[in-house]
Amino acid sequence: MSILKKHYGYTQDGNEVYIFTLTNFNGITAEIINYGGIVTSLKVPDNKGNFDDIVLGYDSLDKYMDDTVYFGAIIGRYANRIENACFELNGKKYELAKNDGRNHLHGGIIGFNKVVWNAEIIKENNNECLQLIYNSKDGEEGYPGNLHVKVTYTLTNDNELKIDYFAVSDKDTIVNLTNHSYFNLSGHSSGDILNHKVMINANKFTEANEEAIPTGEIIDVKDTPMDFTKLTSIKDEIDSDYEQIRFAKGYDHNWVLNVSGNSPEKAAEVFDDKSGRFMEVYTTKPGIQFYTGNFLDNALVGKGNVIYGKRAGLCLETQYFPNSINYKNFPSPILRAGQEYKHTTIYKFSNR
């Protein structure tokens, strides 16, 4: 695997941003910028050998700086939502930004998706990898502790985009990192993803209220539109009258994965009949957020002046459960001072 580094642009405060092109032996390429750690392009072949870019995004840094839908970005310190934008840790209450109604979303006003990361090309197991480093200061966006974060992108010759997350803090804090890429296996400019088929390796999901905040209840997927235990077409139930679907205007929920967390295990699959592209998702995290781009609208102009309409892409965000700091029955996102946070997610591509 090789990595090419090029100038991409400058932020408003004069920081230079670079774009890194990762290429594997099979010709697959991933383009990543060190602003937000954003995956701007991912080109993989269909079953006839034709390459297409399968992630939604923009053509310029300015567009990414103005972005409000988190295309391709690293999300932190805390992915997803925290109810009432506050949490209690060690008897102290921490107030966060209310950037999603009364709630906190994806790390706040200036989350990890809106900062310039230090970038370095490193070698691991004879592979060139892109390592991004960010030091989040104590009190940034309301979170405690100086948090040292490393995110490493590797594109393997097995057609895997591997993302390794690492963090350590000098104070007890909470951490929940993920990637927010929107996938369309027919190609980013091909329309909606309703004909994609999805499998999620989960028998349960976390029930959510009208604000997409978990209620604390964990519900069995059986006999509900949330059952993706086998490959199921997204269009089958996405417009059903099931309360959870109505609340979210589609799918925007956390599934409780059937994984141990000890090593990357199968979390999900996506198959596109049209192109034959097949994507597998592996993770060490206990949950995955499946989002069907319900709030994308026709005002969103993406790469090549493509209009991204409703459901133009889908997200599979590996994570701790939303609002997990506020529920004792959810896996804990607390990172104790000096402990190491480690998390791996793999997106693997093939054809059928």
mmCIF file of C-alpha atoms in Angstrom:
data_model
loop_
_atom_site.group_PDB
_atom_site.id
_atom_site.type_symbol
_atom_site.label_atom_id
_atom_site.label_comp_id
_atom_site.label_asym_id
_atom_site.label_seq_id
_atom_site.Cartn_x
_atom_site.Cartn_y
_atom_site.Cartn_z
ATOM 1 C CA MET A 1 0.000 0.000 0.000
ATOM 2 C CA SER A 2 1.208 3.505 -0.805
ATOM 3 C CA ILE A 3 0.203 6.964 0.397
ATOM 4 C CA LEU A 4 0.496 10.206 -1.580
ATOM 5 C CA LYS A 5 0.321 13.566 0.227
ATOM 6 C CA LYS A 6 -0.843 16.794 -1.475
ATOM 7 C CA HIS A 7 -1.889 20.298 -0.484
ATOM 8 C CA TYR A 8 -5.699 20.602 -0.120
ATOM 9 C CA GLY A 9 -6.335 24.100 1.210
ATOM 10 C CA TYR A 10 -6.141 26.470 4.160
ATOM 11 C CA THR A 11 -8.545 26.928 7.059
ATOM 12 C CA GLN A 12 -9.837 30.393 7.918
ATOM 13 C CA ASP A 13 -7.131 30.749 10.573
ATOM 14 C CA GLY A 14 -4.361 29.830 8.126
ATOM 15 C CA ASN A 15 -3.715 26.174 8.958
ATOM 16 C CA GLU A 16 -2.660 24.156 5.930
ATOM 17 C CA VAL A 17 -4.739 21.064 5.190
ATOM 18 C CA TYR A 18 -3.458 18.091 3.220
ATOM 19 C CA ILE A 19 -5.184 15.321 1.321
ATOM 20 C CA PHE A 20 -3.722 11.826 1.546
ATOM 21 C CA THR A 21 -4.439 9.231 -1.130
ATOM 22 C CA LEU A 22 -4.145 5.646 0.108
ATOM 23 C CA THR A 23 -3.877 3.038 -2.672
ATOM 24 C CA ASN A 24 -3.772 -0.728 -2.302
ATOM 25 C CA PHE A 25 -2.448 -3.470 -4.600
ATOM 26 C CA ASN A 26 -5.921 -3.931 -6.165
ATOM 27 C CA GLY A 27 -6.304 -0.287 -7.185
ATOM 28 C CA ILE A 28 -8.756 0.703 -4.454
ATOM 29 C CA THR A 29 -8.167 4.259 -3.245
ATOM 30 C CA ALA A 30 -9.234 6.174 -0.143
ATOM 31 C CA GLU A 31 -8.734 9.928 0.081
ATOM 32 C CA ILE A 32 -8.551 11.430 3.567
ATOM 33 C CA ILE A 33 -7.930 15.012 4.689
ATOM 34 C CA ASN A 34 -6.415 15.962 8.026
ATOM 35 C CA TYR A 35 -9.246 18.439 8.607
ATOM 36 C CA GLY A 36 -11.682 16.361 10.654
ATOM 37 C CA GLY A 37 -9.951 13.162 9.531
ATOM 38 C CA ILE A 38 -12.549 13.142 6.765
ATOM 39 C CA VAL A 39 -12.786 10.315 4.235
ATOM 40 C CA THR A 40 -13.517 12.425 1.148
ATOM 41 C CA SER A 41 -13.460 9.614 -1.419
ATOM 42 C CA LEU A 42 -13.441 5.817 -1.475
ATOM 43 C CA LYS A 43 -13.196 4.195 -4.897
ATOM 44 C CA VAL A 44 -13.912 0.461 -5.128
ATOM 45 C CA PRO A 45 -14.767 -1.793 -8.099
ATOM 46 C CA ASP A 46 -18.155 -3.259 -8.958
ATOM 47 C CA ASN A 47 -18.610 -6.835 -10.164
ATOM 48 C CA LYS A 48 -17.557 -5.798 -13.690
ATOM 49 C CA GLY A 49 -14.350 -4.143 -12.498
ATOM 50 C CA ASN A 50 -15.621 -0.564 -12.817
ATOM 51 C CA PHE A 51 -14.501 1.786 -10.046
ATOM 52 C CA ASP A 52 -16.884 4.243 -8.397
ATOM 53 C CA ASP A 53 -16.630 6.630 -5.471
ATOM 54 C CA ILE A 54 -19.012 5.182 -2.871
ATOM 55 C CA VAL A 55 -18.953 7.871 -0.152
ATOM 56 C CA LEU A 56 -20.814 11.174 -0.121
ATOM 57 C CA GLY A 57 -18.811 14.362 0.246
ATOM 58 C CA TYR A 58 -17.714 17.696 -1.223
ATOM 59 C CA ASP A 59 -15.152 19.017 -3.690
ATOM 60 C CA SER A 60 -13.541 21.662 -1.467
ATOM 61 C CA LEU A 61 -12.284 22.369 2.028
ATOM 62 C CA ASP A 62 -14.642 25.358 2.305
ATOM 63 C CA LYS A 63 -17.626 23.047 1.880
ATOM 64 C CA TYR A 64 -16.333 20.687 4.571
ATOM 65 C CA MET A 65 -15.791 23.610 6.946
ATOM 66 C CA ASP A 66 -19.442 24.639 6.416
ATOM 67 C CA ASP A 67 -20.743 21.048 6.595
ATOM 68 C CA THR A 68 -23.516 20.255 9.092
ATOM 69 C CA VAL A 69 -24.135 16.562 8.279
ATOM 70 C CA TYR A 70 -20.677 15.196 9.246
ATOM 71 C CA PHE A 71 -19.752 13.710 5.852
ATOM 72 C CA GLY A 72 -16.898 11.214 6.336
ATOM 73 C CA ALA A 73 -15.599 12.737 9.573
ATOM 74 C CA ILE A 74 -14.056 11.503 12.805
ATOM 75 C CA ILE A 75 -16.590 12.157 15.555
ATOM 76 C CA GLY A 76 -15.578 12.957 19.138
ATOM 77 C CA ARG A 77 -15.153 13.355 21.979
ATOM 78 C CA TYR A 78 -18.554 11.747 22.181
ATOM 79 C CA ALA A 79 -20.292 10.348 19.106
ATOM 80 C CA ASN A 80 -24.079 10.541 19.011
ATOM 81 C CA ARG A 81 -26.299 12.191 21.625
ATOM 82 C CA ILE A 82 -26.163 13.057 25.309
ATOM 83 C CA GLU A 83 -29.502 13.978 26.866
ATOM 84 C CA ASN A 84 -29.876 17.511 28.227
ATOM 85 C CA ALA A 85 -26.270 18.161 27.133
ATOM 86 C CA CYS A 86 -24.874 17.218 30.532
ATOM 87 C CA PHE A 87 -23.496 14.308 32.490
ATOM 88 C CA GLU A 88 -22.234 13.556 35.966
ATOM 89 C CA LEU A 89 -18.835 12.008 36.651
ATOM 90 C CA ASN A 90 -17.261 11.483 40.079
ATOM 91 C CA GLY A 91 -20.018 13.573 41.650
ATOM 92 C CA LYS A 92 -19.407 16.580 39.392
ATOM 93 C CA LYS A 93 -21.835 17.797 36.744
ATOM 94 C CA TYR A 94 -20.437 18.737 33.324
ATOM 95 C CA GLU A 95 -22.386 21.041 30.987
ATOM 96 C CA LEU A 96 -21.957 20.589 27.230
ATOM 97 C CA ALA A 97 -23.154 22.505 24.168
ATOM 98 C CA LYS A 98 -26.832 22.128 23.277
ATOM 99 C CA ASN A 99 -26.361 21.716 19.540
ATOM 100 C CA ASP A 100 -29.267 19.333 18.857
ATOM 101 C CA GLY A 101 -32.300 20.958 20.443
ATOM 102 C CA ARG A 102 -31.791 20.587 24.197
ATOM 103 C CA ASN A 103 -29.287 17.780 23.649
ATOM 104 C CA HIS A 104 -25.598 17.407 22.803
ATOM 105 C CA LEU A 105 -24.605 15.833 19.479
ATOM 106 C CA HIS A 106 -21.311 14.504 18.072
ATOM 107 C CA GLY A 107 -18.934 16.339 20.396
ATOM 108 C CA GLY A 108 -20.408 19.828 20.270
ATOM 109 C CA ILE A 109 -19.988 23.046 18.306
ATOM 110 C CA ILE A 110 -16.341 22.369 17.388
ATOM 111 C CA GLY A 111 -16.035 18.620 17.634
ATOM 112 C CA PHE A 112 -13.216 16.496 16.270
ATOM 113 C CA ASN A 113 -14.795 16.867 12.811
ATOM 114 C CA LYS A 114 -13.965 20.604 12.806
ATOM 115 C CA VAL A 115 -10.277 20.595 13.812
ATOM 116 C CA VAL A 116 -6.989 20.155 11.963
ATOM 117 C CA TRP A 117 -5.211 16.971 13.002
ATOM 118 C CA ASN A 118 -1.447 16.474 12.886
ATOM 119 C CA ALA A 119 -0.795 13.927 10.159
ATOM 120 C CA GLU A 120 2.041 11.484 9.715
ATOM 121 C CA ILE A 121 2.635 8.603 7.314
ATOM 122 C CA ILE A 122 3.857 5.643 9.361
ATOM 123 C CA LYS A 123 4.710 1.998 8.688
ATOM 124 C CA GLU A 124 2.957 -0.885 10.419
ATOM 125 C CA ASN A 125 3.328 -4.530 9.370
ATOM 126 C CA ASN A 126 4.942 -3.419 6.092
ATOM 127 C CA ASN A 127 1.919 -1.219 5.337
ATOM 128 C CA GLU A 128 2.013 2.544 5.005
ATOM 129 C CA CYS A 129 -0.668 4.002 7.274
ATOM 130 C CA LEU A 130 -2.036 7.474 7.850
ATOM 131 C CA GLN A 131 -1.833 8.428 11.524
ATOM 132 C CA LEU A 132 -3.758 11.480 12.719
ATOM 133 C CA ILE A 133 -3.092 13.017 16.138
ATOM 134 C CA TYR A 134 -5.115 15.590 18.068
ATOM 135 C CA ASN A 135 -4.676 16.900 21.601
ATOM 136 C CA SER A 136 -8.016 17.978 23.020
ATOM 137 C CA LYS A 137 -7.526 20.338 25.944
ATOM 138 C CA ASP A 138 -9.103 20.009 29.377
ATOM 139 C CA GLY A 139 -12.474 21.770 29.227
ATOM 140 C CA GLU A 140 -12.731 21.742 25.437
ATOM 141 C CA GLU A 141 -16.446 21.663 24.564
ATOM 142 C CA GLY A 142 -17.072 21.129 28.285
ATOM 143 C CA TYR A 143 -15.314 17.762 28.606
ATOM 144 C CA PRO A 144 -12.830 17.091 31.432
ATOM 145 C CA GLY A 145 -9.211 16.062 30.906
ATOM 146 C CA ASN A 146 -6.443 16.685 28.417
ATOM 147 C CA LEU A 147 -7.179 13.954 25.887
ATOM 148 C CA HIS A 148 -4.466 12.689 23.525
ATOM 149 C CA VAL A 149 -6.124 11.044 20.499
ATOM 150 C CA LYS A 150 -4.660 8.986 17.649
ATOM 151 C CA VAL A 151 -6.656 7.687 14.680
ATOM 152 C CA THR A 152 -4.878 5.458 12.176
ATOM 153 C CA TYR A 153 -6.248 4.698 8.711
ATOM 154 C CA THR A 154 -4.940 1.618 6.877
ATOM 155 C CA LEU A 155 -6.038 0.410 3.443
ATOM 156 C CA THR A 156 -5.070 -3.247 3.231
ATOM 157 C CA ASN A 157 -4.545 -5.485 0.219
ATOM 158 C CA ASP A 158 -7.545 -7.479 1.473
ATOM 159 C CA ASN A 159 -9.640 -4.450 0.475
ATOM 160 C CA GLU A 160 -10.214 -3.324 4.042
ATOM 161 C CA LEU A 161 -10.330 0.270 5.224
ATOM 162 C CA LYS A 162 -9.189 -0.223 8.806
ATOM 163 C CA ILE A 163 -9.591 2.518 11.408
ATOM 164 C CA ASP A 164 -7.766 2.193 14.735
ATOM 165 C CA TYR A 165 -8.705 4.623 17.501
ATOM 166 C CA PHE A 166 -6.571 5.356 20.558
ATOM 167 C CA ALA A 167 -7.003 7.865 23.377
ATOM 168 C CA VAL A 168 -5.590 8.572 26.824
ATOM 169 C CA SER A 169 -6.560 11.291 29.321
ATOM 170 C CA ASP A 170 -4.963 12.841 32.399
ATOM 171 C CA LYS A 171 -8.393 13.038 34.103
ATOM 172 C CA ASP A 172 -11.405 10.765 34.215
ATOM 173 C CA THR A 173 -13.555 11.619 31.194
ATOM 174 C CA ILE A 174 -15.913 10.075 28.640
ATOM 175 C CA VAL A 175 -14.872 9.035 25.138
ATOM 176 C CA ASN A 176 -16.824 7.626 22.203
ATOM 177 C CA LEU A 177 -15.112 7.898 18.805
ATOM 178 C CA THR A 178 -16.484 6.875 15.422
ATOM 179 C CA ASN A 179 -16.418 7.632 11.701
ATOM 180 C CA HIS A 180 -19.436 9.227 10.019
ATOM 181 C CA SER A 181 -19.035 8.181 6.376
ATOM 182 C CA TYR A 182 -22.180 8.020 4.240
ATOM 183 C CA PHE A 183 -22.028 5.028 1.898
ATOM 184 C CA ASN A 184 -23.840 4.427 -1.363
ATOM 185 C CA LEU A 185 -22.545 1.227 -2.923
ATOM 186 C CA SER A 186 -24.022 2.148 -6.319
ATOM 187 C CA GLY A 187 -21.857 5.279 -6.326
ATOM 188 C CA HIS A 188 -22.213 8.577 -4.516
ATOM 189 C CA SER A 189 -24.100 10.152 -7.437
ATOM 190 C CA SER A 190 -26.528 7.284 -8.064
ATOM 191 C CA GLY A 191 -29.575 8.386 -6.048
ATOM 192 C CA ASP A 192 -30.964 6.769 -2.902
ATOM 193 C CA ILE A 193 -29.918 3.623 -1.029
ATOM 194 C CA LEU A 194 -33.421 2.133 -0.640
ATOM 195 C CA ASN A 195 -32.574 -0.950 -2.715
ATOM 196 C CA HIS A 196 -29.484 -1.744 -0.635
ATOM 197 C CA LYS A 197 -29.779 -4.807 1.580
ATOM 198 C CA VAL A 198 -28.484 -4.638 5.145
ATOM 199 C CA MET A 199 -27.646 -7.194 7.815
ATOM 200 C CA ILE A 200 -26.965 -6.085 11.390
ATOM 201 C CA ASN A 201 -25.566 -8.694 13.762
ATOM 202 C CA ALA A 202 -27.899 -7.768 16.612
ATOM 203 C CA ASN A 203 -30.999 -9.253 18.231
ATOM 204 C CA LYS A 204 -31.798 -6.064 20.143
ATOM 205 C CA PHE A 205 -31.775 -2.292 19.734
ATOM 206 C CA THR A 206 -32.007 0.660 22.095
ATOM 207 C CA GLU A 207 -35.465 2.215 22.007
ATOM 208 C CA ALA A 208 -35.374 5.968 21.340
ATOM 209 C CA ASN A 209 -37.748 8.849 21.941
ATOM 210 C CA GLU A 210 -38.793 11.551 19.461
ATOM 211 C CA GLU A 211 -35.458 13.345 20.018
ATOM 212 C CA ALA A 212 -33.489 10.188 19.087
ATOM 213 C CA ILE A 213 -32.417 9.810 22.729
ATOM 214 C CA PRO A 214 -32.499 6.246 24.121
ATOM 215 C CA THR A 215 -35.159 5.674 26.765
ATOM 216 C CA GLY A 216 -32.965 3.107 28.530
ATOM 217 C CA GLU A 217 -35.096 0.224 27.255
ATOM 218 C CA ILE A 218 -33.451 -2.490 25.168
ATOM 219 C CA ILE A 219 -35.956 -4.036 22.738
ATOM 220 C CA ASP A 220 -35.939 -7.337 20.838
ATOM 221 C CA VAL A 221 -35.886 -6.794 17.052
ATOM 222 C CA LYS A 222 -37.970 -9.904 16.365
ATOM 223 C CA ASP A 223 -41.269 -9.197 14.586
ATOM 224 C CA THR A 224 -40.399 -5.502 14.189
ATOM 225 C CA PRO A 225 -39.077 -3.423 11.248
ATOM 226 C CA MET A 226 -35.789 -3.274 13.203
ATOM 227 C CA ASP A 227 -34.989 -6.910 12.410
ATOM 228 C CA PHE A 228 -31.912 -7.001 10.164
ATOM 229 C CA THR A 229 -30.602 -10.334 11.403
ATOM 230 C CA LYS A 230 -30.455 -11.424 7.755
ATOM 231 C CA LEU A 231 -29.855 -9.325 4.618
ATOM 232 C CA THR A 232 -33.002 -7.223 4.267
ATOM 233 C CA SER A 233 -33.888 -4.531 1.756
ATOM 234 C CA ILE A 234 -33.957 -1.078 3.375
ATOM 235 C CA LYS A 235 -37.090 -0.108 1.462
ATOM 236 C CA ASP A 236 -39.149 -2.944 2.954
ATOM 237 C CA GLU A 237 -40.075 -1.192 6.218
ATOM 238 C CA ILE A 238 -38.482 2.264 6.143
ATOM 239 C CA ASP A 239 -41.853 3.983 5.676
ATOM 240 C CA SER A 240 -43.790 1.767 8.092
ATOM 241 C CA ASP A 241 -46.031 3.153 10.830
ATOM 242 C CA TYR A 242 -43.892 1.558 13.540
ATOM 243 C CA GLU A 243 -43.414 4.202 16.229
ATOM 244 C CA GLN A 244 -39.608 4.057 16.196
ATOM 245 C CA ILE A 245 -39.565 4.552 12.411
ATOM 246 C CA ARG A 246 -42.037 7.453 12.616
ATOM 247 C CA PHE A 247 -39.994 9.204 15.304
ATOM 248 C CA ALA A 248 -36.786 9.052 13.234
ATOM 249 C CA LYS A 249 -38.405 9.434 9.790
ATOM 250 C CA GLY A 250 -36.581 6.245 8.841
ATOM 251 C CA TYR A 251 -33.714 4.414 10.519
ATOM 252 C CA ASP A 252 -31.538 6.343 12.970
ATOM 253 C CA HIS A 253 -31.051 3.908 15.828
ATOM 254 C CA ASN A 254 -28.431 2.057 17.824
ATOM 255 C CA TRP A 255 -28.333 -1.738 17.620
ATOM 256 C CA VAL A 256 -26.895 -3.869 20.444
ATOM 257 C CA LEU A 257 -24.304 -5.999 18.687
ATOM 258 C CA ASN A 258 -23.737 -9.708 19.263
ATOM 259 C CA VAL A 259 -20.011 -9.201 19.824
ATOM 260 C CA SER A 260 -17.550 -9.812 22.643
ATOM 261 C CA GLY A 261 -15.466 -6.662 22.115
ATOM 262 C CA ASN A 262 -12.189 -8.569 22.393
ATOM 263 C CA SER A 263 -11.274 -8.322 18.696
ATOM 264 C CA PRO A 264 -12.992 -7.004 15.548
ATOM 265 C CA GLU A 265 -16.140 -9.068 14.953
ATOM 266 C CA LYS A 266 -18.840 -8.905 12.272
ATOM 267 C CA ALA A 267 -21.271 -6.069 12.996
ATOM 268 C CA ALA A 268 -23.028 -5.527 9.682
ATOM 269 C CA GLU A 269 -23.176 -6.243 5.970
ATOM 270 C CA VAL A 270 -24.452 -4.153 3.064
ATOM 271 C CA PHE A 271 -25.169 -5.514 -0.424
ATOM 272 C CA ASP A 272 -26.082 -3.607 -3.568
ATOM 273 C CA ASP A 273 -27.663 -5.790 -6.284
ATOM 274 C CA LYS A 274 -27.108 -3.124 -8.932
ATOM 275 C CA SER A 275 -23.311 -3.037 -8.672
ATOM 276 C CA GLY A 276 -22.655 -6.320 -6.884
ATOM 277 C CA ARG A 277 -20.659 -4.427 -4.246
ATOM 278 C CA PHE A 278 -20.649 -6.038 -0.821
ATOM 279 C CA MET A 279 -19.432 -4.284 2.335
ATOM 280 C CA GLU A 280 -18.764 -5.921 5.690
ATOM 281 C CA VAL A 281 -18.308 -3.976 8.921
ATOM 282 C CA TYR A 282 -16.239 -5.342 11.806
ATOM 283 C CA THR A 283 -15.809 -3.672 15.182
ATOM 284 C CA THR A 284 -14.694 -4.007 18.793
ATOM 285 C CA LYS A 285 -17.488 -1.712 20.007
ATOM 286 C CA PRO A 286 -20.821 -2.877 21.534
ATOM 287 C CA GLY A 287 -23.151 -0.793 19.350
ATOM 288 C CA ILE A 288 -23.715 0.444 15.818
ATOM 289 C CA GLN A 289 -25.842 3.368 14.651
ATOM 290 C CA PHE A 290 -27.616 2.655 11.385
ATOM 291 C CA TYR A 291 -28.705 5.934 9.790
ATOM 292 C CA THR A 292 -30.423 6.206 6.413
ATOM 293 C CA GLY A 293 -29.789 9.877 5.598
ATOM 294 C CA ASN A 294 -33.333 10.867 6.549
ATOM 295 C CA PHE A 295 -32.463 14.550 6.887
ATOM 296 C CA LEU A 296 -30.405 15.016 3.745
ATOM 297 C CA ASP A 297 -32.278 17.380 1.446
ATOM 298 C CA ASN A 298 -32.149 18.587 -2.111
ATOM 299 C CA ALA A 299 -30.339 21.762 -1.053
ATOM 300 C CA LEU A 300 -27.165 19.767 -0.416
ATOM 301 C CA VAL A 301 -24.709 20.058 -3.316
ATOM 302 C CA GLY A 302 -21.947 17.467 -3.173
ATOM 303 C CA LYS A 303 -19.033 16.271 -5.282
ATOM 304 C CA GLY A 304 -19.315 17.064 -8.978
ATOM 305 C CA ASN A 305 -22.334 19.298 -8.244
ATOM 306 C CA VAL A 306 -24.404 16.217 -7.427
ATOM 307 C CA ILE A 307 -27.551 16.967 -5.425
ATOM 308 C CA TYR A 308 -27.766 14.659 -2.395
ATOM 309 C CA GLY A 309 -31.422 14.077 -1.645
ATOM 310 C CA LYS A 310 -33.128 12.240 1.194
ATOM 311 C CA ARG A 311 -31.575 8.788 1.780
ATOM 312 C CA ALA A 312 -28.724 9.333 -0.672
ATOM 313 C CA GLY A 313 -26.391 7.465 1.670
ATOM 314 C CA LEU A 314 -26.325 5.287 4.769
ATOM 315 C CA CYS A 315 -24.106 5.389 7.853
ATOM 316 C CA LEU A 316 -22.956 2.506 10.019
ATOM 317 C CA GLU A 317 -21.293 4.172 13.003
ATOM 318 C CA THR A 318 -19.641 1.810 15.482
ATOM 319 C CA GLN A 319 -19.922 3.190 19.004
ATOM 320 C CA TYR A 320 -20.848 3.052 22.634
ATOM 321 C CA PHE A 321 -24.610 3.470 22.904
ATOM 322 C CA PRO A 322 -26.025 7.011 22.666
ATOM 323 C CA ASN A 323 -26.451 8.669 26.085
ATOM 324 C CA SER A 324 -24.707 5.691 27.684
ATOM 325 C CA ILE A 325 -23.148 7.839 30.426
ATOM 326 C CA ASN A 326 -26.663 8.399 31.785
ATOM 327 C CA TYR A 327 -27.762 4.734 31.895
ATOM 328 C CA LYS A 328 -26.142 2.194 34.195
ATOM 329 C CA ASN A 329 -27.506 -0.705 32.103
ATOM 330 C CA PHE A 330 -25.565 0.522 29.019
ATOM 331 C CA PRO A 331 -21.844 -0.170 28.446
ATOM 332 C CA SER A 332 -19.846 2.571 30.148
ATOM 333 C CA PRO A 333 -18.003 5.187 28.048
ATOM 334 C CA ILE A 334 -15.930 6.345 31.031
ATOM 335 C CA LEU A 335 -12.189 6.504 30.403
ATOM 336 C CA ARG A 336 -10.245 6.677 33.660
ATOM 337 C CA ALA A 337 -7.125 8.806 33.914
ATOM 338 C CA GLY A 338 -4.150 6.960 32.446
ATOM 339 C CA GLN A 339 -6.238 4.162 30.948
ATOM 340 C CA GLU A 340 -6.045 3.531 27.208
ATOM 341 C CA TYR A 341 -9.086 3.735 24.954
ATOM 342 C CA LYS A 342 -8.718 1.403 21.977
ATOM 343 C CA HIS A 343 -11.246 0.677 19.278
ATOM 344 C CA THR A 344 -10.965 -0.834 15.796
ATOM 345 C CA THR A 345 -13.455 -0.678 12.946
ATOM 346 C CA ILE A 346 -12.991 -2.314 9.553
ATOM 347 C CA TYR A 347 -14.969 -1.704 6.367
ATOM 348 C CA LYS A 348 -14.235 -4.577 3.979
ATOM 349 C CA PHE A 349 -15.206 -4.578 0.294
ATOM 350 C CA SER A 350 -15.847 -7.396 -2.186
ATOM 351 C CA ASN A 351 -18.254 -8.351 -4.972
ATOM 352 C CA ARG A 352 -21.013 -10.844 -5.500
#
